[in-house]
Amino acid sequence: MHRLPKAILTVFAAFTCLANTTGRAQARQPWTVDNTPEPAVIRVAIRSENPSGEADPRGRIMYVQTVPFIQYCEDVLPNEWMPSWHIEALKAGAMAVKMFAWYHHLHPITIDGFTFDVDNTVNFQTFRYLSRQPDTNRAILAIRPYAYVKPDGEIVELNYRAGIRDDPNWQYRNAQKMAQWGSQYWAERGRNWLQILQFYYVDRILRQYRVR
Amino acid sequence: MPPFSLWCPILAVTAALVVVQPPAPSPGQTPMPVHPHTAQGGANAGTARGTTPNVATPGQAAADRPLPDRFGTGRPFSPYVPWPTSRLRVRVIDGRTLEPLPGAEVVLIETEQRLTTGPDGFTPWFDAPVIRNPRYRPMVAELHGQLGVIAYKNGYRDSIHLGIRMHEGIPTETTVWMYKIGPQDRRIEPVLYQEPYHHIWLVELADKFRSRTQPGEGPERP
């Protein structure tokens, strides 16, 4: 006699729990620049290197390194953009690198038992510890209090690709990705970093936030 | 007037001496590589488009040939002209503790300059050449030069650090890791670290020679 009501109660409880979870997920506010502080640190999965010494995008994850967030950006930018490029191209790149990392810090993943935000290869962004350069550091410092986000402030991934040299790379504008060579192309023609970002990322705005 | 039968061999021999052409490679034979300085679409394809091609005539001395503008500087390449230089400083740290190592001696391999690190582990800023690998033609010139240093310090393994990326006109920093020699170390040899090429250049390099029949991963798409 007691078994049937107990089973019904269990199913009911399960449904209630599921409904609550779904409701919470729907009700959860998106991560915006208003309700989310800039990360203090980021977890970087270090993958094994191929015999040439280059970090292998399909290599085994050896360990996860926790790096101060801005130091991570400083150690990525010279490996993604050329330090000799125009300072406005470097600033545009600094913003893309920072927002990409910020987004992935909010969306960590677990692979092979390692939970991390990004890895050190082109799967995410090329990271080499202590590879920062004076010129790229200046670019990161210049855009430090700004975020490039959706109009409602939501933090989104600013993605990018190499693109084609000496070309405006219009095709990347339609894909919401910045062309790295394109950023240099426009910077050499007098556009500033914000104009470069506006060219490639449509429907995004610049917001200022409080730096810790 | 000699008869026609006598003229024919004379004319044939004269023509053979005047018209000197390289033999075409037979099927299965690998053609001789074309010198990049003289090949159309080679050395000057990117910079001297529309100008007289830099083609050497047979017999012309190599020294008489105009030298290509290797680095896009507007000046022809010459081994006698000093390399462009840029500012460099090297930081030496302990590879395990990541603490700076003062008093380490750093030698720039290409110029044999010797420097010593200060209390913060940095060498002073110094002028270092920007040397691009001459194996590559200007059309695939590296986006950065490369240098190598060796760091020495008593009690540590020697550290050889190759491939430091150098750019004209901007200062560069690099970090050398050194590893302490412990009581367990029996075979003590130098440690090598090779900086990889910048991947922007690797993408560009692979795209330059991609064929239509075997495109591989294909050109990058958004």
CSV table of C-alpha atoms in Angstrom, one decimal:
chain,number,residue,atom,x,y,z
A,1,MET,CA,0.0,0.0,0.0
A,2,HIS,CA,2.8,2.4,0.9
A,3,ARG,CA,4.9,1.7,-2.2
A,4,LEU,CA,2.7,3.4,-4.8
A,5,PRO,CA,2.3,6.8,-3.2
A,6,LYS,CA,6.0,6.8,-2.4
A,7,ALA,CA,6.9,6.2,-6.1
A,8,ILE,CA,4.5,8.9,-7.1
A,9,LEU,CA,6.0,11.3,-4.6
A,10,THR,CA,9.5,10.5,-5.9
A,11,VAL,CA,8.5,11.2,-9.5
A,12,PHE,CA,6.8,14.4,-8.4
A,13,ALA,CA,9.8,15.5,-6.4
A,14,ALA,CA,12.0,14.9,-9.4
A,15,PHE,CA,9.8,16.9,-11.7
A,16,THR,CA,9.7,19.8,-9.2
A,17,CYS,CA,13.4,19.8,-8.9
A,18,LEU,CA,13.8,19.8,-12.7
A,19,ALA,CA,11.3,22.6,-13.0
A,20,ASN,CA,13.2,24.6,-10.4
A,21,THR,CA,16.5,24.1,-12.1
A,22,THR,CA,15.1,25.1,-15.4
A,23,GLY,CA,13.5,28.1,-13.9
A,24,ARG,CA,16.7,29.2,-12.3
A,25,ALA,CA,18.6,28.7,-15.5
A,26,GLN,CA,16.0,30.9,-17.3
A,27,ALA,CA,16.0,33.5,-14.6
A,28,ARG,CA,19.8,33.7,-14.3
A,29,GLN,CA,21.1,37.0,-15.5
A,30,PRO,CA,23.6,36.9,-18.3
A,31,TRP,CA,27.1,37.7,-17.3
A,32,THR,CA,27.5,41.4,-18.0
A,33,VAL,CA,30.2,43.9,-17.4
A,34,ASP,CA,28.0,45.4,-14.7
A,35,ASN,CA,27.5,42.3,-12.6
A,36,THR,CA,30.8,40.5,-13.4
A,37,PRO,CA,34.2,41.8,-12.2
A,38,GLU,CA,37.3,41.4,-14.4
A,39,PRO,CA,38.8,38.0,-13.5
A,40,ALA,CA,41.7,38.1,-11.1
A,41,VAL,CA,43.3,34.9,-12.5
A,42,ILE,CA,42.7,32.5,-15.3
A,43,ARG,CA,43.4,28.7,-15.5
A,44,VAL,CA,45.5,27.8,-18.5
A,45,ALA,CA,45.8,24.1,-19.5
A,46,ILE,CA,49.4,23.5,-20.6
A,47,ARG,CA,49.5,20.9,-23.4
A,48,SER,CA,52.5,18.8,-24.3
A,49,GLU,CA,54.8,20.0,-27.0
A,50,ASN,CA,55.5,18.4,-30.3
A,51,PRO,CA,59.1,17.4,-31.0
A,52,SER,CA,59.8,20.9,-32.5
A,53,GLY,CA,59.0,22.5,-29.2
A,54,GLU,CA,55.7,24.0,-30.3
A,55,ALA,CA,52.7,23.4,-28.0
A,56,ASP,CA,50.6,20.8,-29.7
A,57,PRO,CA,46.8,21.6,-30.0
A,58,ARG,CA,46.1,17.9,-29.8
A,59,GLY,CA,48.7,17.2,-27.2
A,60,ARG,CA,48.1,15.7,-23.8
A,61,ILE,CA,47.2,18.2,-21.1
A,62,MET,CA,50.1,18.1,-18.6
A,63,TYR,CA,48.9,20.5,-15.9
A,64,VAL,CA,46.8,23.5,-15.4
A,65,GLN,CA,48.6,26.7,-14.6
A,66,THR,CA,46.9,29.6,-12.8
A,67,VAL,CA,48.0,32.9,-14.1
A,68,PRO,CA,47.1,36.4,-13.1
A,69,PHE,CA,44.5,37.6,-15.7
A,70,ILE,CA,46.4,40.6,-17.0
A,71,GLN,CA,49.7,38.7,-17.1
A,72,TYR,CA,47.9,36.1,-19.2
A,73,CYS,CA,46.8,38.8,-21.7
A,74,GLU,CA,50.4,40.2,-21.7
A,75,ASP,CA,51.8,36.7,-22.5
A,76,VAL,CA,49.3,36.1,-25.2
A,77,LEU,CA,49.3,39.3,-27.2
A,78,PRO,CA,52.9,39.1,-28.6
A,79,ASN,CA,52.2,35.6,-29.7
A,80,GLU,CA,49.0,36.5,-31.5
A,81,TRP,CA,49.7,39.9,-32.9
A,82,MET,CA,53.1,41.0,-34.2
A,83,PRO,CA,54.8,43.3,-31.6
A,84,SER,CA,56.1,45.4,-34.5
A,85,TRP,CA,52.6,46.2,-35.8
A,86,HIS,CA,51.0,49.6,-35.4
A,87,ILE,CA,50.0,50.5,-31.9
A,88,GLU,CA,46.3,50.8,-32.8
A,89,ALA,CA,46.3,47.3,-34.2
A,90,LEU,CA,47.9,46.1,-31.0
A,91,LYS,CA,45.3,47.9,-28.9
A,92,ALA,CA,42.5,46.3,-31.0
A,93,GLY,CA,44.2,42.9,-30.5
A,94,ALA,CA,44.6,43.5,-26.8
A,95,MET,CA,40.9,44.1,-26.5
A,96,ALA,CA,40.1,40.9,-28.5
A,97,VAL,CA,42.5,38.9,-26.4
A,98,LYS,CA,41.1,40.2,-23.1
A,99,MET,CA,37.5,39.7,-24.0
A,100,PHE,CA,38.1,36.2,-25.4
A,101,ALA,CA,39.8,35.2,-22.2
A,102,TRP,CA,37.2,36.9,-20.0
A,103,TYR,CA,34.4,35.0,-21.8
A,104,HIS,CA,36.1,31.7,-21.5
A,105,HIS,CA,36.9,32.4,-17.8
A,106,LEU,CA,33.1,32.5,-17.4
A,107,HIS,CA,32.7,29.3,-19.4
A,108,PRO,CA,35.3,26.8,-18.1
A,109,ILE,CA,35.5,23.3,-19.5
A,110,THR,CA,36.7,19.9,-18.2
A,111,ILE,CA,38.8,17.6,-20.4
A,112,ASP,CA,40.6,14.5,-19.2
A,113,GLY,CA,39.9,15.4,-15.6
A,114,PHE,CA,41.4,18.9,-15.9
A,115,THR,CA,39.1,21.9,-15.4
A,116,PHE,CA,40.4,25.0,-17.1
A,117,ASP,CA,39.4,28.2,-18.9
A,118,VAL,CA,41.7,28.1,-21.8
A,119,ASP,CA,44.7,26.1,-23.1
A,120,ASN,CA,48.0,27.5,-24.3
A,121,THR,CA,47.6,26.6,-28.0
A,122,VAL,CA,45.6,27.9,-31.0
A,123,ASN,CA,42.6,26.0,-29.7
A,124,PHE,CA,42.1,29.1,-27.6
A,125,GLN,CA,45.0,31.7,-27.8
A,126,THR,CA,48.7,31.1,-28.1
A,127,PHE,CA,50.2,31.6,-24.6
A,128,ARG,CA,53.9,31.5,-23.8
A,129,TYR,CA,54.7,32.2,-20.2
A,130,LEU,CA,56.9,35.3,-19.6
A,131,SER,CA,56.9,36.2,-23.3
A,132,ARG,CA,55.5,39.7,-22.8
A,133,GLN,CA,57.0,42.6,-24.7
A,134,PRO,CA,57.1,46.3,-23.8
A,135,ASP,CA,55.1,47.5,-26.8
A,136,THR,CA,52.3,44.9,-26.4
A,137,ASN,CA,52.2,45.6,-22.6
A,138,ARG,CA,51.5,49.3,-23.4
A,139,ALA,CA,48.6,48.3,-25.7
A,140,ILE,CA,47.1,46.2,-22.9
A,141,LEU,CA,47.5,49.0,-20.4
A,142,ALA,CA,45.8,51.5,-22.8
A,143,ILE,CA,42.6,49.4,-23.1
A,144,ARG,CA,42.6,48.2,-19.5
A,145,PRO,CA,39.5,49.9,-18.1
A,146,TYR,CA,37.4,49.1,-21.2
A,147,ALA,CA,35.3,46.2,-22.3
A,148,TYR,CA,33.8,45.6,-25.7
A,149,VAL,CA,30.5,43.9,-25.2
A,150,LYS,CA,26.9,43.6,-26.4
A,151,PRO,CA,24.7,46.7,-26.1
A,152,ASP,CA,23.2,45.2,-22.9
A,153,GLY,CA,26.7,44.7,-21.5
A,154,GLU,CA,26.8,41.0,-21.9
A,155,ILE,CA,30.3,39.6,-22.1
A,156,VAL,CA,30.8,37.8,-25.4
A,157,GLU,CA,33.8,36.1,-27.0
A,158,LEU,CA,35.6,38.3,-29.4
A,159,ASN,CA,37.0,35.9,-31.8
A,160,TYR,CA,39.7,36.5,-34.5
A,161,ARG,CA,41.7,34.8,-37.2
A,162,ALA,CA,44.9,35.6,-39.1
A,163,GLY,CA,43.3,36.9,-42.2
A,164,ILE,CA,45.0,38.0,-45.4
A,165,ARG,CA,48.0,40.4,-45.5
A,166,ASP,CA,47.5,43.9,-46.9
A,167,ASP,CA,43.8,43.4,-47.3
A,168,PRO,CA,40.8,44.9,-45.4
A,169,ASN,CA,39.4,41.3,-44.9
A,170,TRP,CA,35.7,42.2,-45.4
A,171,GLN,CA,34.8,38.5,-45.1
A,172,TYR,CA,35.7,38.5,-41.5
A,173,ARG,CA,33.4,41.4,-40.7
A,174,ASN,CA,30.4,39.3,-41.8
A,175,ALA,CA,31.6,36.5,-39.5
A,176,GLN,CA,32.0,38.7,-36.4
A,177,LYS,CA,35.7,37.9,-36.3
A,178,MET,CA,38.6,40.3,-36.4
A,179,ALA,CA,41.2,39.6,-39.0
A,180,GLN,CA,44.6,40.1,-37.4
A,181,TRP,CA,46.2,41.3,-40.7
A,182,GLY,CA,43.1,43.4,-41.2
A,183,SER,CA,43.7,45.2,-38.0
A,184,GLN,CA,47.1,46.1,-39.2
A,185,TYR,CA,45.7,47.1,-42.6
A,186,TRP,CA,43.3,49.6,-41.0
A,187,ALA,CA,45.7,50.9,-38.4
A,188,GLU,CA,48.2,51.8,-41.2
A,189,ARG,CA,45.4,53.7,-42.9
A,190,GLY,CA,44.7,55.9,-39.9
A,191,ARG,CA,41.9,54.1,-38.1
A,192,ASN,CA,42.1,53.9,-34.3
A,193,TRP,CA,41.6,50.7,-32.3
A,194,LEU,CA,37.9,51.4,-31.6
A,195,GLN,CA,37.2,52.0,-35.3
A,196,ILE,CA,39.0,48.7,-36.1
A,197,LEU,CA,36.8,46.9,-33.6
A,198,GLN,CA,33.7,48.5,-35.0
A,199,PHE,CA,34.6,47.4,-38.4
A,200,TYR,CA,34.9,43.7,-37.5
A,201,TYR,CA,32.4,43.3,-34.6
A,202,VAL,CA,29.0,44.5,-35.5
A,203,ASP,CA,26.4,45.4,-32.8
A,204,ARG,CA,29.0,45.7,-30.0
A,205,ILE,CA,29.7,48.7,-27.8
A,206,LEU,CA,32.6,50.0,-25.7
A,207,ARG,CA,31.9,50.1,-21.9
A,208,GLN,CA,34.1,51.3,-19.1
A,209,TYR,CA,34.4,49.3,-15.9
A,210,ARG,CA,36.1,49.7,-12.6
A,211,VAL,CA,39.5,48.0,-12.5
A,212,ARG,CA,40.4,46.4,-9.2
B,1,MET,CA,83.3,30.6,-103.1
B,2,PRO,CA,83.2,27.3,-101.4
B,3,PRO,CA,80.5,24.9,-102.4
B,4,PHE,CA,77.2,24.7,-100.4
B,5,SER,CA,78.2,21.3,-98.9
B,6,LEU,CA,81.1,23.0,-97.2
B,7,TRP,CA,79.1,25.9,-95.9
B,8,CYS,CA,76.5,23.8,-94.1
B,9,PRO,CA,78.8,22.3,-91.4
B,10,ILE,CA,80.4,25.7,-90.8
B,11,LEU,CA,77.0,27.4,-90.3
B,12,ALA,CA,75.9,24.6,-88.0
B,13,VAL,CA,79.0,24.9,-85.8
B,14,THR,CA,78.7,28.7,-85.6
B,15,ALA,CA,75.0,28.5,-84.7
B,16,ALA,CA,75.8,26.0,-82.0
B,17,LEU,CA,78.4,28.3,-80.5
B,18,VAL,CA,76.3,31.4,-80.6
B,19,VAL,CA,73.0,30.0,-79.4
B,20,VAL,CA,73.6,28.5,-76.0
B,21,GLN,CA,70.6,27.3,-74.2
B,22,PRO,CA,70.3,25.1,-71.2
B,23,PRO,CA,69.1,21.6,-72.0
B,24,ALA,CA,65.5,20.8,-71.2
B,25,PRO,CA,65.1,18.2,-68.5
B,26,SER,CA,64.2,14.8,-69.8
B,27,PRO,CA,61.1,13.1,-68.4
B,28,GLY,CA,61.9,11.8,-64.9
B,29,GLN,CA,64.8,14.1,-64.5
B,30,THR,CA,64.5,16.8,-61.8
B,31,PRO,CA,64.9,20.2,-63.4
B,32,MET,CA,67.6,22.4,-62.0
B,33,PRO,CA,66.4,24.8,-59.4
B,34,VAL,CA,66.0,28.4,-60.6
B,35,HIS,CA,68.1,30.9,-58.7
B,36,PRO,CA,65.6,32.9,-56.6
B,37,HIS,CA,67.3,36.2,-57.6
B,38,THR,CA,66.7,35.6,-61.2
B,39,ALA,CA,63.4,33.8,-61.2
B,40,GLN,CA,60.3,35.7,-62.3
B,41,GLY,CA,58.1,36.0,-59.3
B,42,GLY,CA,61.0,35.4,-57.1
B,43,ALA,CA,63.2,37.9,-55.3
B,44,ASN,CA,61.7,41.1,-56.6
B,45,ALA,CA,58.2,40.0,-57.5
B,46,GLY,CA,56.7,41.7,-54.5
B,47,THR,CA,58.7,44.9,-54.5
B,48,ALA,CA,59.9,45.6,-58.1
B,49,ARG,CA,56.7,44.8,-60.0
B,50,GLY,CA,56.6,46.6,-63.3
B,51,THR,CA,60.3,47.4,-63.4
B,52,THR,CA,63.0,45.6,-65.3
B,53,PRO,CA,63.3,42.1,-64.1
B,54,ASN,CA,66.6,41.3,-62.3
B,55,VAL,CA,67.7,38.7,-64.8
B,56,ALA,CA,71.4,38.0,-65.1
B,57,THR,CA,72.8,37.3,-68.5
B,58,PRO,CA,75.2,34.3,-68.9
B,59,GLY,CA,78.7,35.3,-68.3
B,60,GLN,CA,77.8,38.4,-66.3
B,61,ALA,CA,79.8,38.4,-63.1
B,62,ALA,CA,77.9,37.9,-59.9
B,63,ALA,CA,79.3,41.1,-58.4
B,64,ASP,CA,77.8,43.1,-61.3
B,65,ARG,CA,74.3,41.9,-60.7
B,66,PRO,CA,72.0,44.3,-58.9
B,67,LEU,CA,71.4,42.9,-55.4
B,68,PRO,CA,67.8,42.4,-54.3
B,69,ASP,CA,66.1,44.4,-51.7
B,70,ARG,CA,65.9,41.6,-49.2
B,71,PHE,CA,64.1,43.3,-46.3
B,72,GLY,CA,61.9,45.8,-48.1
B,73,THR,CA,64.1,48.6,-46.7
B,74,GLY,CA,64.6,50.3,-50.0
B,75,ARG,CA,68.3,49.5,-49.9
B,76,PRO,CA,69.8,46.6,-51.7
B,77,PHE,CA,71.1,43.8,-49.6
B,78,SER,CA,74.7,43.7,-49.0
B,79,PRO,CA,76.7,41.7,-46.5
B,80,TYR,CA,79.0,44.7,-46.0
B,81,VAL,CA,76.2,47.0,-44.8
B,82,PRO,CA,75.5,46.7,-41.1
B,83,TRP,CA,72.4,44.8,-40.1
B,84,PRO,CA,69.5,46.8,-38.8
B,85,THR,CA,69.6,46.7,-35.0
B,86,SER,CA,67.1,47.0,-32.3
B,87,ARG,CA,67.1,47.2,-28.5
B,88,LEU,CA,67.2,43.9,-26.6
B,89,ARG,CA,67.5,42.9,-22.9
B,90,VAL,CA,67.6,39.4,-21.5
B,91,ARG,CA,66.2,38.3,-18.2
B,92,VAL,CA,67.7,35.3,-16.5
B,93,ILE,CA,65.6,33.4,-14.0
B,94,ASP,CA,65.9,30.2,-12.0
B,95,GLY,CA,63.8,27.7,-13.9
B,96,ARG,CA,62.3,26.1,-10.7
B,97,THR,CA,61.8,29.0,-8.4
B,98,LEU,CA,61.3,31.7,-11.1
B,99,GLU,CA,63.5,34.0,-9.1
B,100,PRO,CA,65.8,36.4,-11.0
B,101,LEU,CA,69.4,35.3,-11.2
B,102,PRO,CA,71.9,38.2,-10.8
B,103,GLY,CA,75.5,37.8,-12.0
B,104,ALA,CA,74.7,35.5,-14.9
B,105,GLU,CA,76.7,36.0,-18.0
B,106,VAL,CA,74.8,36.2,-21.3
B,107,VAL,CA,76.4,35.9,-24.6
B,108,LEU,CA,74.7,36.9,-27.8
B,109,ILE,CA,75.8,34.2,-30.2
B,110,GLU,CA,75.6,36.2,-33.5
B,111,THR,CA,77.7,39.1,-32.3
B,112,GLU,CA,79.6,37.6,-29.3
B,113,GLN,CA,78.4,40.5,-27.1
B,114,ARG,CA,78.8,39.7,-23.4
B,115,LEU,CA,76.6,41.1,-20.7
B,116,THR,CA,76.0,40.4,-17.1
B,117,THR,CA,72.6,40.4,-15.3
B,118,GLY,CA,71.9,42.9,-12.6
B,119,PRO,CA,70.1,42.3,-9.2
B,120,ASP,CA,66.7,42.1,-11.0
B,121,GLY,CA,68.0,39.4,-13.4
B,122,PHE,CA,68.0,41.7,-16.4
B,123,THR,CA,70.9,42.6,-18.6
B,124,PRO,CA,71.1,46.3,-19.6
B,125,TRP,CA,69.4,47.2,-22.8
B,126,PHE,CA,71.8,46.8,-25.7
B,127,ASP,CA,71.7,47.0,-29.5
B,128,ALA,CA,71.3,43.6,-31.2
B,129,PRO,CA,70.9,42.9,-34.9
B,130,VAL,CA,67.7,41.9,-36.6
B,131,ILE,CA,68.7,38.9,-38.7
B,132,ARG,CA,66.2,37.1,-40.8
B,133,ASN,CA,67.0,33.7,-42.1
B,134,PRO,CA,68.5,34.2,-45.5
B,135,ARG,CA,67.2,30.8,-46.7
B,136,TYR,CA,63.8,32.3,-47.3
B,137,ARG,CA,63.2,34.6,-50.3
B,138,PRO,CA,61.9,38.1,-49.6
B,139,MET,CA,58.4,37.1,-50.6
B,140,VAL,CA,58.3,34.7,-47.7
B,141,ALA,CA,60.6,36.7,-45.5
B,142,GLU,CA,60.1,36.1,-41.8
B,143,LEU,CA,58.1,38.7,-40.0
B,144,HIS,CA,60.7,38.9,-37.4
B,145,GLY,CA,64.5,38.3,-37.1
B,146,GLN,CA,65.9,35.6,-34.9
B,147,LEU,CA,68.8,35.6,-32.4
B,148,GLY,CA,70.3,33.2,-30.0
B,149,VAL,CA,71.9,33.7,-26.5
B,150,ILE,CA,73.7,31.4,-24.1
B,151,ALA,CA,73.5,32.1,-20.4
B,152,TYR,CA,76.2,30.9,-18.0
B,153,LYS,CA,76.2,30.9,-14.2
B,154,ASN,CA,78.2,29.0,-11.7
B,155,GLY,CA,76.2,26.1,-10.2
B,156,TYR,CA,73.7,26.1,-13.1
B,157,ARG,CA,73.4,24.2,-16.4
B,158,ASP,CA,74.3,26.3,-19.4
B,159,SER,CA,71.1,27.5,-21.1
B,160,ILE,CA,71.0,28.0,-24.9
B,161,HIS,CA,68.1,30.1,-26.0
B,162,LEU,CA,67.5,30.3,-29.7
B,163,GLY,CA,65.0,32.0,-32.0
B,164,ILE,CA,64.5,35.2,-30.0
B,165,ARG,CA,62.1,37.3,-32.1
B,166,MET,CA,63.6,40.6,-33.1
B,167,HIS,CA,61.7,43.4,-34.8
B,168,GLU,CA,63.1,46.6,-36.3
B,169,GLY,CA,62.5,49.7,-34.3
B,170,ILE,CA,61.0,48.2,-31.2
B,171,PRO,CA,62.6,47.0,-28.0
B,172,THR,CA,62.5,43.3,-27.2
B,173,GLU,CA,62.7,41.3,-24.0
B,174,THR,CA,63.3,37.7,-23.5
B,175,THR,CA,63.5,35.3,-20.6
B,176,VAL,CA,66.1,32.5,-20.2
B,177,TRP,CA,65.4,29.8,-17.7
B,178,MET,CA,68.4,28.2,-15.9
B,179,TYR,CA,68.4,25.0,-14.0
B,180,LYS,CA,70.5,24.4,-10.8
B,181,ILE,CA,73.0,21.5,-10.9
B,182,GLY,CA,72.0,19.1,-8.1
B,183,PRO,CA,73.8,16.3,-6.4
B,184,GLN,CA,71.8,13.8,-8.4
B,185,ASP,CA,73.0,15.2,-11.8
B,186,ARG,CA,75.7,13.1,-13.3
B,187,ARG,CA,75.5,13.9,-17.0
B,188,ILE,CA,75.5,17.7,-17.1
B,189,GLU,CA,74.8,19.2,-20.5
B,190,PRO,CA,73.4,22.5,-21.8
B,191,VAL,CA,69.6,23.0,-21.8
B,192,LEU,CA,68.1,24.2,-25.1
B,193,TYR,CA,65.0,26.3,-25.6
B,194,GLN,CA,63.9,27.1,-29.1
B,195,GLU,CA,61.3,29.8,-29.5
B,196,PRO,CA,58.8,28.8,-32.1
B,197,TYR,CA,58.0,30.8,-35.2
B,198,HIS,CA,55.2,33.3,-34.8
B,199,HIS,CA,52.1,31.5,-36.0
B,200,ILE,CA,50.9,34.5,-38.1
B,201,TRP,CA,53.9,33.9,-40.3
B,202,LEU,CA,53.3,30.1,-40.4
B,203,VAL,CA,49.8,30.7,-41.7
B,204,GLU,CA,51.1,33.1,-44.3
B,205,LEU,CA,53.9,30.7,-45.3
B,206,ALA,CA,51.6,27.7,-45.8
B,207,ASP,CA,49.2,29.8,-47.8
B,208,LYS,CA,51.9,31.0,-50.2
B,209,PHE,CA,52.6,27.6,-51.7
B,210,ARG,CA,49.2,26.0,-51.5
B,211,SER,CA,48.2,24.3,-54.8
B,212,ARG,CA,44.8,23.9,-56.2
B,213,THR,CA,45.1,20.2,-56.6
B,214,GLN,CA,46.3,19.5,-53.0
B,215,PRO,CA,45.0,22.3,-50.9
B,216,GLY,CA,45.4,20.5,-47.6
B,217,GLU,CA,43.5,22.3,-44.9
B,218,GLY,CA,42.8,25.0,-47.5
B,219,PRO,CA,43.0,28.7,-47.1
B,220,GLU,CA,41.8,30.1,-43.9
B,221,ARG,CA,38.1,30.9,-43.9
B,222,PRO,CA,36.1,33.1,-41.5
